[in-house]
Amino acid sequence: MNPVESLKAKVRDIPDFPKPGILFKDITPLVKDPASLRLAVHHLLHPFLGRDITAVAGMEARGFIFGALAAWELGVGFVPLRKPGKLPYNVQSVSYDLEYGSASLEAHIDAVGPGDKVLLIDDLLATGGTAQASCGLIESLGAEVVALGFVVELEALGGREKLAGYPVHSLLRF
Ligand SMILES: O=P(O)(O)OC[C@H]1O[C@H](OP(=O)(O)OP(=O)(O)O)[C@H](O)[C@@H]1O
Ligand SMILES: Nc1ncnc2[nH]cnc12
């Protein structure tokens, strides 16, 4: 099996979390294993090396894990997209639906701006609600979304279709 596919064994299935009927894909076993974490970040970023990217943005909370590592590897800054009420300065907000509820994200109004070329990174793509809303948030601040990267993609939930028009890269497709 190729090394990236072998990472699938590090994603743990938790049935009925956080609600009955949801099969939760738990990435904590992958993240706690140093070789798996390094391999995942390396392959997540492979398509983006050498690209004109000025910032990485990541969605709270699990997107912070891979987003911050991605920013470090690319040598650019990291922009946190946070759950409501957490950012201290003036914010721009966006609301959206996800597989098991609805939510909002916020960014500081000066987090990115015109001329910025942003790579959006999250742990997982499910319905695409979070990612689509995050694209809107970044664009509402005048920046461009260059591409999106996810460690896990749940293909049956159709997130990729919701992101039509954006380059989407995922590592582990279930
Ligand atoms: O494609 P979607 O249907 O929008 O779902 C994907 C989102 O759901 C999870 O985040 P969650 O909101 O559960 O927050 P967390 O990272 O704080 O656990 C995951 O980390 C993605 O951000
Ligand atoms: N099934 C799932 N497992 C883990 N995170 C998720 N975010 C949205 N759907 C999810």
PDB file of C-alpha atoms and ligand atoms in Angstrom:
ATOM      1  CA  MET A   1       0.000   0.000   0.000  1.00  0.00           C
ATOM      2  CA  ASN A   2       1.363   3.486  -0.725  1.00  0.00           C
ATOM      3  CA  PRO A   3       2.384   5.466   2.344  1.00  0.00           C
ATOM      4  CA  VAL A   4      -0.354   8.067   2.009  1.00  0.00           C
ATOM      5  CA  GLU A   5      -3.103   5.401   1.781  1.00  0.00           C
ATOM      6  CA  SER A   6      -1.621   3.743   4.875  1.00  0.00           C
ATOM      7  CA  LEU A   7      -2.476   6.920   6.802  1.00  0.00           C
ATOM      8  CA  LYS A   8      -6.145   5.917   6.527  1.00  0.00           C
ATOM      9  CA  ALA A   9      -5.508   3.390   9.285  1.00  0.00           C
ATOM     10  CA  LYS A  10      -4.716   6.348  11.574  1.00  0.00           C
ATOM     11  CA  VAL A  11      -8.185   7.862  11.140  1.00  0.00           C
ATOM     12  CA  ARG A  12     -10.508   6.315  13.726  1.00  0.00           C
ATOM     13  CA  ASP A  13     -14.241   5.847  13.123  1.00  0.00           C
ATOM     14  CA  ILE A  14     -16.512   6.860  16.003  1.00  0.00           C
ATOM     15  CA  PRO A  15     -20.162   5.956  15.279  1.00  0.00           C
ATOM     16  CA  ASP A  16     -22.945   8.281  16.454  1.00  0.00           C
ATOM     17  CA  PHE A  17     -20.731  11.224  17.428  1.00  0.00           C
ATOM     18  CA  PRO A  18     -21.639  14.004  18.035  1.00  0.00           C
ATOM     19  CA  LYS A  19     -25.167  12.919  17.051  1.00  0.00           C
ATOM     20  CA  PRO A  20     -26.873   9.600  16.200  1.00  0.00           C
ATOM     21  CA  GLY A  21     -26.255   8.670  12.562  1.00  0.00           C
ATOM     22  CA  ILE A  22     -22.957  10.562  12.180  1.00  0.00           C
ATOM     23  CA  LEU A  23     -19.805   8.484  11.610  1.00  0.00           C
ATOM     24  CA  PHE A  24     -17.139  10.750  13.066  1.00  0.00           C
ATOM     25  CA  LYS A  25     -13.671  10.563  11.508  1.00  0.00           C
ATOM     26  CA  ASP A  26     -11.253  11.116  14.381  1.00  0.00           C
ATOM     27  CA  ILE A  27      -7.837  12.398  13.252  1.00  0.00           C
ATOM     28  CA  THR A  28      -6.227  12.453  16.712  1.00  0.00           C
ATOM     29  CA  PRO A  29      -4.438   9.073  16.209  1.00  0.00           C
ATOM     30  CA  LEU A  30      -2.855  10.462  13.033  1.00  0.00           C
ATOM     31  CA  VAL A  31      -1.866  13.736  14.692  1.00  0.00           C
ATOM     32  CA  LYS A  32      -0.273  12.099  17.728  1.00  0.00           C
ATOM     33  CA  ASP A  33       1.983   9.861  15.612  1.00  0.00           C
ATOM     34  CA  PRO A  34       5.041  11.930  14.563  1.00  0.00           C
ATOM     35  CA  ALA A  35       5.748  10.054  11.308  1.00  0.00           C
ATOM     36  CA  SER A  36       2.090  10.166  10.244  1.00  0.00           C
ATOM     37  CA  LEU A  37       1.783  13.859  11.046  1.00  0.00           C
ATOM     38  CA  ARG A  38       4.892  14.693   9.049  1.00  0.00           C
ATOM     39  CA  LEU A  39       3.810  12.532   6.105  1.00  0.00           C
ATOM     40  CA  ALA A  40       0.326  14.054   6.070  1.00  0.00           C
ATOM     41  CA  VAL A  41       1.579  17.653   6.104  1.00  0.00           C
ATOM     42  CA  HIS A  42       4.208  16.885   3.457  1.00  0.00           C
ATOM     43  CA  HIS A  43       1.688  15.397   1.030  1.00  0.00           C
ATOM     44  CA  LEU A  44      -1.002  17.948   1.865  1.00  0.00           C
ATOM     45  CA  LEU A  45       1.342  20.716   0.765  1.00  0.00           C
ATOM     46  CA  HIS A  46       2.971  18.991  -2.195  1.00  0.00           C
ATOM     47  CA  PRO A  47       0.706  20.566  -4.864  1.00  0.00           C
ATOM     48  CA  PHE A  48       1.230  24.029  -3.396  1.00  0.00           C
ATOM     49  CA  LEU A  49       5.024  24.210  -3.154  1.00  0.00           C
ATOM     50  CA  GLY A  50       6.375  27.015  -5.321  1.00  0.00           C
ATOM     51  CA  ARG A  51       2.911  28.555  -5.751  1.00  0.00           C
ATOM     52  CA  ASP A  52       2.317  32.262  -5.154  1.00  0.00           C
ATOM     53  CA  ILE A  53       0.686  32.042  -1.714  1.00  0.00           C
ATOM     54  CA  THR A  54       0.875  34.919   0.782  1.00  0.00           C
ATOM     55  CA  ALA A  55      -1.052  33.388   3.711  1.00  0.00           C
ATOM     56  CA  VAL A  56      -2.607  30.178   5.003  1.00  0.00           C
ATOM     57  CA  ALA A  57      -5.998  30.401   6.707  1.00  0.00           C
ATOM     58  CA  GLY A  58      -7.338  27.586   8.902  1.00  0.00           C
ATOM     59  CA  MET A  59     -10.747  26.947  10.434  1.00  0.00           C
ATOM     60  CA  GLU A  60     -11.141  26.533  14.199  1.00  0.00           C
ATOM     61  CA  ALA A  61     -10.353  24.183  15.732  1.00  0.00           C
ATOM     62  CA  ARG A  62      -8.956  21.230  13.819  1.00  0.00           C
ATOM     63  CA  GLY A  63      -7.950  23.405  10.872  1.00  0.00           C
ATOM     64  CA  PHE A  64      -5.511  25.182  13.186  1.00  0.00           C
ATOM     65  CA  ILE A  65      -3.452  21.995  13.581  1.00  0.00           C
ATOM     66  CA  PHE A  66      -2.737  21.500   9.896  1.00  0.00           C
ATOM     67  CA  GLY A  67      -3.077  25.152   8.883  1.00  0.00           C
ATOM     68  CA  ALA A  68      -0.361  26.377  11.225  1.00  0.00           C
ATOM     69  CA  LEU A  69       1.997  23.571  10.161  1.00  0.00           C
ATOM     70  CA  ALA A  70       1.248  24.365   6.510  1.00  0.00           C
ATOM     71  CA  ALA A  71       2.016  28.058   7.028  1.00  0.00           C
ATOM     72  CA  TRP A  72       5.282  27.150   8.731  1.00  0.00           C
ATOM     73  CA  GLU A  73       6.293  24.863   5.862  1.00  0.00           C
ATOM     74  CA  LEU A  74       5.374  27.414   3.186  1.00  0.00           C
ATOM     75  CA  GLY A  75       7.096  30.239   5.045  1.00  0.00           C
ATOM     76  CA  VAL A  76       3.988  32.439   5.210  1.00  0.00           C
ATOM     77  CA  GLY A  77       1.773  33.681   8.015  1.00  0.00           C
ATOM     78  CA  PHE A  78      -1.263  31.935   9.501  1.00  0.00           C
ATOM     79  CA  VAL A  79      -4.756  33.448   9.718  1.00  0.00           C
ATOM     80  CA  PRO A  80      -7.167  31.858  12.219  1.00  0.00           C
ATOM     81  CA  LEU A  81     -10.849  31.717  11.215  1.00  0.00           C
ATOM     82  CA  ARG A  82     -12.476  31.516  14.619  1.00  0.00           C
ATOM     83  CA  LYS A  83     -15.776  30.553  16.219  1.00  0.00           C
ATOM     84  CA  PRO A  84     -17.872  33.607  17.252  1.00  0.00           C
ATOM     85  CA  GLY A  85     -16.772  35.854  20.084  1.00  0.00           C
ATOM     86  CA  LYS A  86     -13.158  34.710  20.268  1.00  0.00           C
ATOM     87  CA  LEU A  87     -11.344  37.343  18.222  1.00  0.00           C
ATOM     88  CA  PRO A  88     -10.658  40.580  20.099  1.00  0.00           C
ATOM     89  CA  TYR A  89     -10.501  43.143  17.261  1.00  0.00           C
ATOM     90  CA  ASN A  90     -13.128  44.135  14.648  1.00  0.00           C
ATOM     91  CA  VAL A  91     -14.405  41.077  12.792  1.00  0.00           C
ATOM     92  CA  GLN A  92     -16.134  39.983   9.625  1.00  0.00           C
ATOM     93  CA  SER A  93     -18.549  37.057  10.196  1.00  0.00           C
ATOM     94  CA  VAL A  94     -20.128  34.313   8.127  1.00  0.00           C
ATOM     95  CA  SER A  95     -22.738  31.648   9.056  1.00  0.00           C
ATOM     96  CA  TYR A  96     -23.161  28.222   7.471  1.00  0.00           C
ATOM     97  CA  ASP A  97     -24.528  24.670   7.856  1.00  0.00           C
ATOM     98  CA  LEU A  98     -22.347  21.612   8.437  1.00  0.00           C
ATOM     99  CA  GLU A  99     -22.964  17.847   8.661  1.00  0.00           C
ATOM    100  CA  TYR A 100     -24.202  17.986  12.254  1.00  0.00           C
ATOM    101  CA  GLY A 101     -25.529  21.504  12.777  1.00  0.00           C
ATOM    102  CA  SER A 102     -24.891  25.120  11.950  1.00  0.00           C
ATOM    103  CA  ALA A 103     -22.071  27.449  12.929  1.00  0.00           C
ATOM    104  CA  SER A 104     -20.340  30.754  12.284  1.00  0.00           C
ATOM    105  CA  LEU A 105     -16.749  31.791  11.680  1.00  0.00           C
ATOM    106  CA  GLU A 106     -15.066  35.148  12.089  1.00  0.00           C
ATOM    107  CA  ALA A 107     -11.865  36.778  10.850  1.00  0.00           C
ATOM    108  CA  HIS A 108     -10.251  40.027  11.886  1.00  0.00           C
ATOM    109  CA  ILE A 109     -11.018  42.686   9.281  1.00  0.00           C
ATOM    110  CA  ASP A 110      -7.281  43.225   8.724  1.00  0.00           C
ATOM    111  CA  ALA A 111      -6.387  39.515   8.631  1.00  0.00           C
ATOM    112  CA  VAL A 112      -6.013  39.508   4.846  1.00  0.00           C
ATOM    113  CA  GLY A 113      -6.771  42.045   2.138  1.00  0.00           C
ATOM    114  CA  PRO A 114      -6.467  42.905  -1.558  1.00  0.00           C
ATOM    115  CA  GLY A 115      -3.319  41.336  -3.032  1.00  0.00           C
ATOM    116  CA  ASP A 116      -3.339  38.405  -0.618  1.00  0.00           C
ATOM    117  CA  LYS A 117      -3.414  34.923  -2.156  1.00  0.00           C
ATOM    118  CA  VAL A 118      -4.756  32.571   0.476  1.00  0.00           C
ATOM    119  CA  LEU A 119      -4.488  28.804   0.840  1.00  0.00           C
ATOM    120  CA  LEU A 120      -7.350  27.484   3.005  1.00  0.00           C
ATOM    121  CA  ILE A 121      -6.509  24.404   5.083  1.00  0.00           C
ATOM    122  CA  ASP A 122      -8.822  22.233   7.193  1.00  0.00           C
ATOM    123  CA  ASP A 123      -8.629  18.696   8.555  1.00  0.00           C
ATOM    124  CA  LEU A 124     -11.767  17.456   6.844  1.00  0.00           C
ATOM    125  CA  LEU A 125     -14.168  18.201   3.991  1.00  0.00           C
ATOM    126  CA  ALA A 126     -17.692  16.885   4.588  1.00  0.00           C
ATOM    127  CA  THR A 127     -20.657  18.858   3.190  1.00  0.00           C
ATOM    128  CA  GLY A 128     -18.369  21.736   2.275  1.00  0.00           C
ATOM    129  CA  GLY A 129     -20.413  24.253   4.264  1.00  0.00           C
ATOM    130  CA  THR A 130     -17.467  25.332   6.404  1.00  0.00           C
ATOM    131  CA  ALA A 131     -15.099  25.594   3.448  1.00  0.00           C
ATOM    132  CA  GLN A 132     -17.555  27.452   1.212  1.00  0.00           C
ATOM    133  CA  ALA A 133     -18.311  29.939   3.981  1.00  0.00           C
ATOM    134  CA  SER A 134     -14.589  30.377   4.656  1.00  0.00           C
ATOM    135  CA  CYS A 135     -13.971  31.199   0.988  1.00  0.00           C
ATOM    136  CA  GLY A 136     -16.688  33.837   1.214  1.00  0.00           C
ATOM    137  CA  LEU A 137     -15.163  35.258   4.382  1.00  0.00           C
ATOM    138  CA  ILE A 138     -11.679  35.562   2.841  1.00  0.00           C
ATOM    139  CA  GLU A 139     -13.089  37.077  -0.351  1.00  0.00           C
ATOM    140  CA  SER A 140     -15.247  39.547   1.556  1.00  0.00           C
ATOM    141  CA  LEU A 141     -11.983  40.963   2.922  1.00  0.00           C
ATOM    142  CA  GLY A 142     -10.704  41.494  -0.628  1.00  0.00           C
ATOM    143  CA  ALA A 143      -8.260  38.575  -0.787  1.00  0.00           C
ATOM    144  CA  GLU A 144      -8.141  35.711  -3.294  1.00  0.00           C
ATOM    145  CA  VAL A 145      -8.609  32.028  -2.373  1.00  0.00           C
ATOM    146  CA  VAL A 146      -5.919  30.240  -4.394  1.00  0.00           C
ATOM    147  CA  ALA A 147      -6.854  26.691  -3.362  1.00  0.00           C
ATOM    148  CA  LEU A 148      -8.127  24.512  -0.527  1.00  0.00           C
ATOM    149  CA  GLY A 149      -6.412  21.547   1.117  1.00  0.00           C
ATOM    150  CA  PHE A 150      -7.920  18.865   3.371  1.00  0.00           C
ATOM    151  CA  VAL A 151      -6.424  15.823   5.054  1.00  0.00           C
ATOM    152  CA  VAL A 152      -9.724  13.888   4.900  1.00  0.00           C
ATOM    153  CA  GLU A 153     -12.524  14.103   2.331  1.00  0.00           C
ATOM    154  CA  LEU A 154     -15.895  12.373   2.876  1.00  0.00           C
ATOM    155  CA  GLU A 155     -16.779  12.006  -0.780  1.00  0.00           C
ATOM    156  CA  ALA A 156     -20.415  10.946  -0.349  1.00  0.00           C
ATOM    157  CA  LEU A 157     -21.259  14.281   1.275  1.00  0.00           C
ATOM    158  CA  GLY A 158     -20.488  16.252  -1.885  1.00  0.00           C
ATOM    159  CA  GLY A 159     -18.319  19.020  -0.453  1.00  0.00           C
ATOM    160  CA  ARG A 160     -16.148  19.146  -3.549  1.00  0.00           C
ATOM    161  CA  GLU A 161     -19.163  20.023  -5.726  1.00  0.00           C
ATOM    162  CA  LYS A 162     -19.995  22.913  -3.402  1.00  0.00           C
ATOM    163  CA  LEU A 163     -16.474  24.229  -4.001  1.00  0.00           C
ATOM    164  CA  ALA A 164     -16.703  24.110  -7.811  1.00  0.00           C
ATOM    165  CA  GLY A 165     -14.417  26.775  -9.242  1.00  0.00           C
ATOM    166  CA  TYR A 166     -11.751  26.366  -6.553  1.00  0.00           C
ATOM    167  CA  PRO A 167      -8.835  23.924  -6.788  1.00  0.00           C
ATOM    168  CA  VAL A 168      -9.425  21.322  -4.045  1.00  0.00           C
ATOM    169  CA  HIS A 169      -6.740  18.893  -2.867  1.00  0.00           C
ATOM    170  CA  SER A 170      -7.464  16.120  -0.368  1.00  0.00           C
ATOM    171  CA  LEU A 171      -5.214  13.345   0.888  1.00  0.00           C
ATOM    172  CA  LEU A 172      -7.429  10.595   2.274  1.00  0.00           C
ATOM    173  CA  ARG A 173     -10.750  10.001   0.528  1.00  0.00           C
ATOM    174  CA  PHE A 174     -13.401   7.912   2.246  1.00  0.00           C
TER     175      PHE A 174
HETATM  176  O1  LIG B   1     -17.691  20.208   5.358  1.00  0.00           O
HETATM  177  P1  LIG B   1     -18.504  20.500   6.585  1.00  0.00           P
HETATM  178  O2  LIG B   1     -19.809  19.744   6.596  1.00  0.00           O
HETATM  179  O3  LIG B   1     -18.709  21.955   6.790  1.00  0.00           O
HETATM  180  O4  LIG B   1     -17.726  19.918   7.837  1.00  0.00           O
HETATM  181  C1  LIG B   1     -16.336  20.038   8.003  1.00  0.00           C
HETATM  182  C2  LIG B   1     -16.000  20.833   9.218  1.00  0.00           C
HETATM  183  O5  LIG B   1     -16.508  20.172  10.389  1.00  0.00           O
HETATM  184  C3  LIG B   1     -15.457  20.052  11.329  1.00  0.00           C
HETATM  185  O6  LIG B   1     -15.350  21.159  12.164  1.00  0.00           O
HETATM  186  P2  LIG B   1     -16.298  21.474  13.416  1.00  0.00           P
HETATM  187  O7  LIG B   1     -17.233  22.581  13.025  1.00  0.00           O
HETATM  188  O8  LIG B   1     -16.907  20.217  13.929  1.00  0.00           O
HETATM  189  O9  LIG B   1     -15.306  22.125  14.464  1.00  0.00           O
HETATM  190  P3  LIG B   1     -14.016  21.649  15.269  1.00  0.00           P
HETATM  191  O10 LIG B   1     -12.854  21.726  14.305  1.00  0.00           O
HETATM  192  O11 LIG B   1     -13.930  22.686  16.332  1.00  0.00           O
HETATM  193  O12 LIG B   1     -14.212  20.241  15.792  1.00  0.00           O
HETATM  194  C4  LIG B   1     -14.210  19.945  10.484  1.00  0.00           C
HETATM  195  O13 LIG B   1     -13.045  20.258  11.223  1.00  0.00           O
HETATM  196  C5  LIG B   1     -14.499  20.925   9.375  1.00  0.00           C
HETATM  197  O14 LIG B   1     -14.131  22.255   9.728  1.00  0.00           O
HETATM  198  N1  LIG B   2     -18.147  12.896   9.855  1.00  0.00           N
HETATM  199  C1  LIG B   2     -17.287  13.808  10.339  1.00  0.00           C
HETATM  200  N2  LIG B   2     -16.215  13.416  11.054  1.00  0.00           N
HETATM  201  C2  LIG B   2     -15.349  14.325  11.544  1.00  0.00           C
HETATM  202  N3  LIG B   2     -15.497  15.650  11.377  1.00  0.00           N
HETATM  203  C3  LIG B   2     -16.548  16.067  10.678  1.00  0.00           C
HETATM  204  N4  LIG B   2     -16.953  17.308  10.331  1.00  0.00           N
HETATM  205  C4  LIG B   2     -18.092  17.187   9.627  1.00  0.00           C
HETATM  206  N5  LIG B   2     -18.452  15.918   9.488  1.00  0.00           N
HETATM  207  C5  LIG B   2     -17.497  15.182  10.137  1.00  0.00           C
END
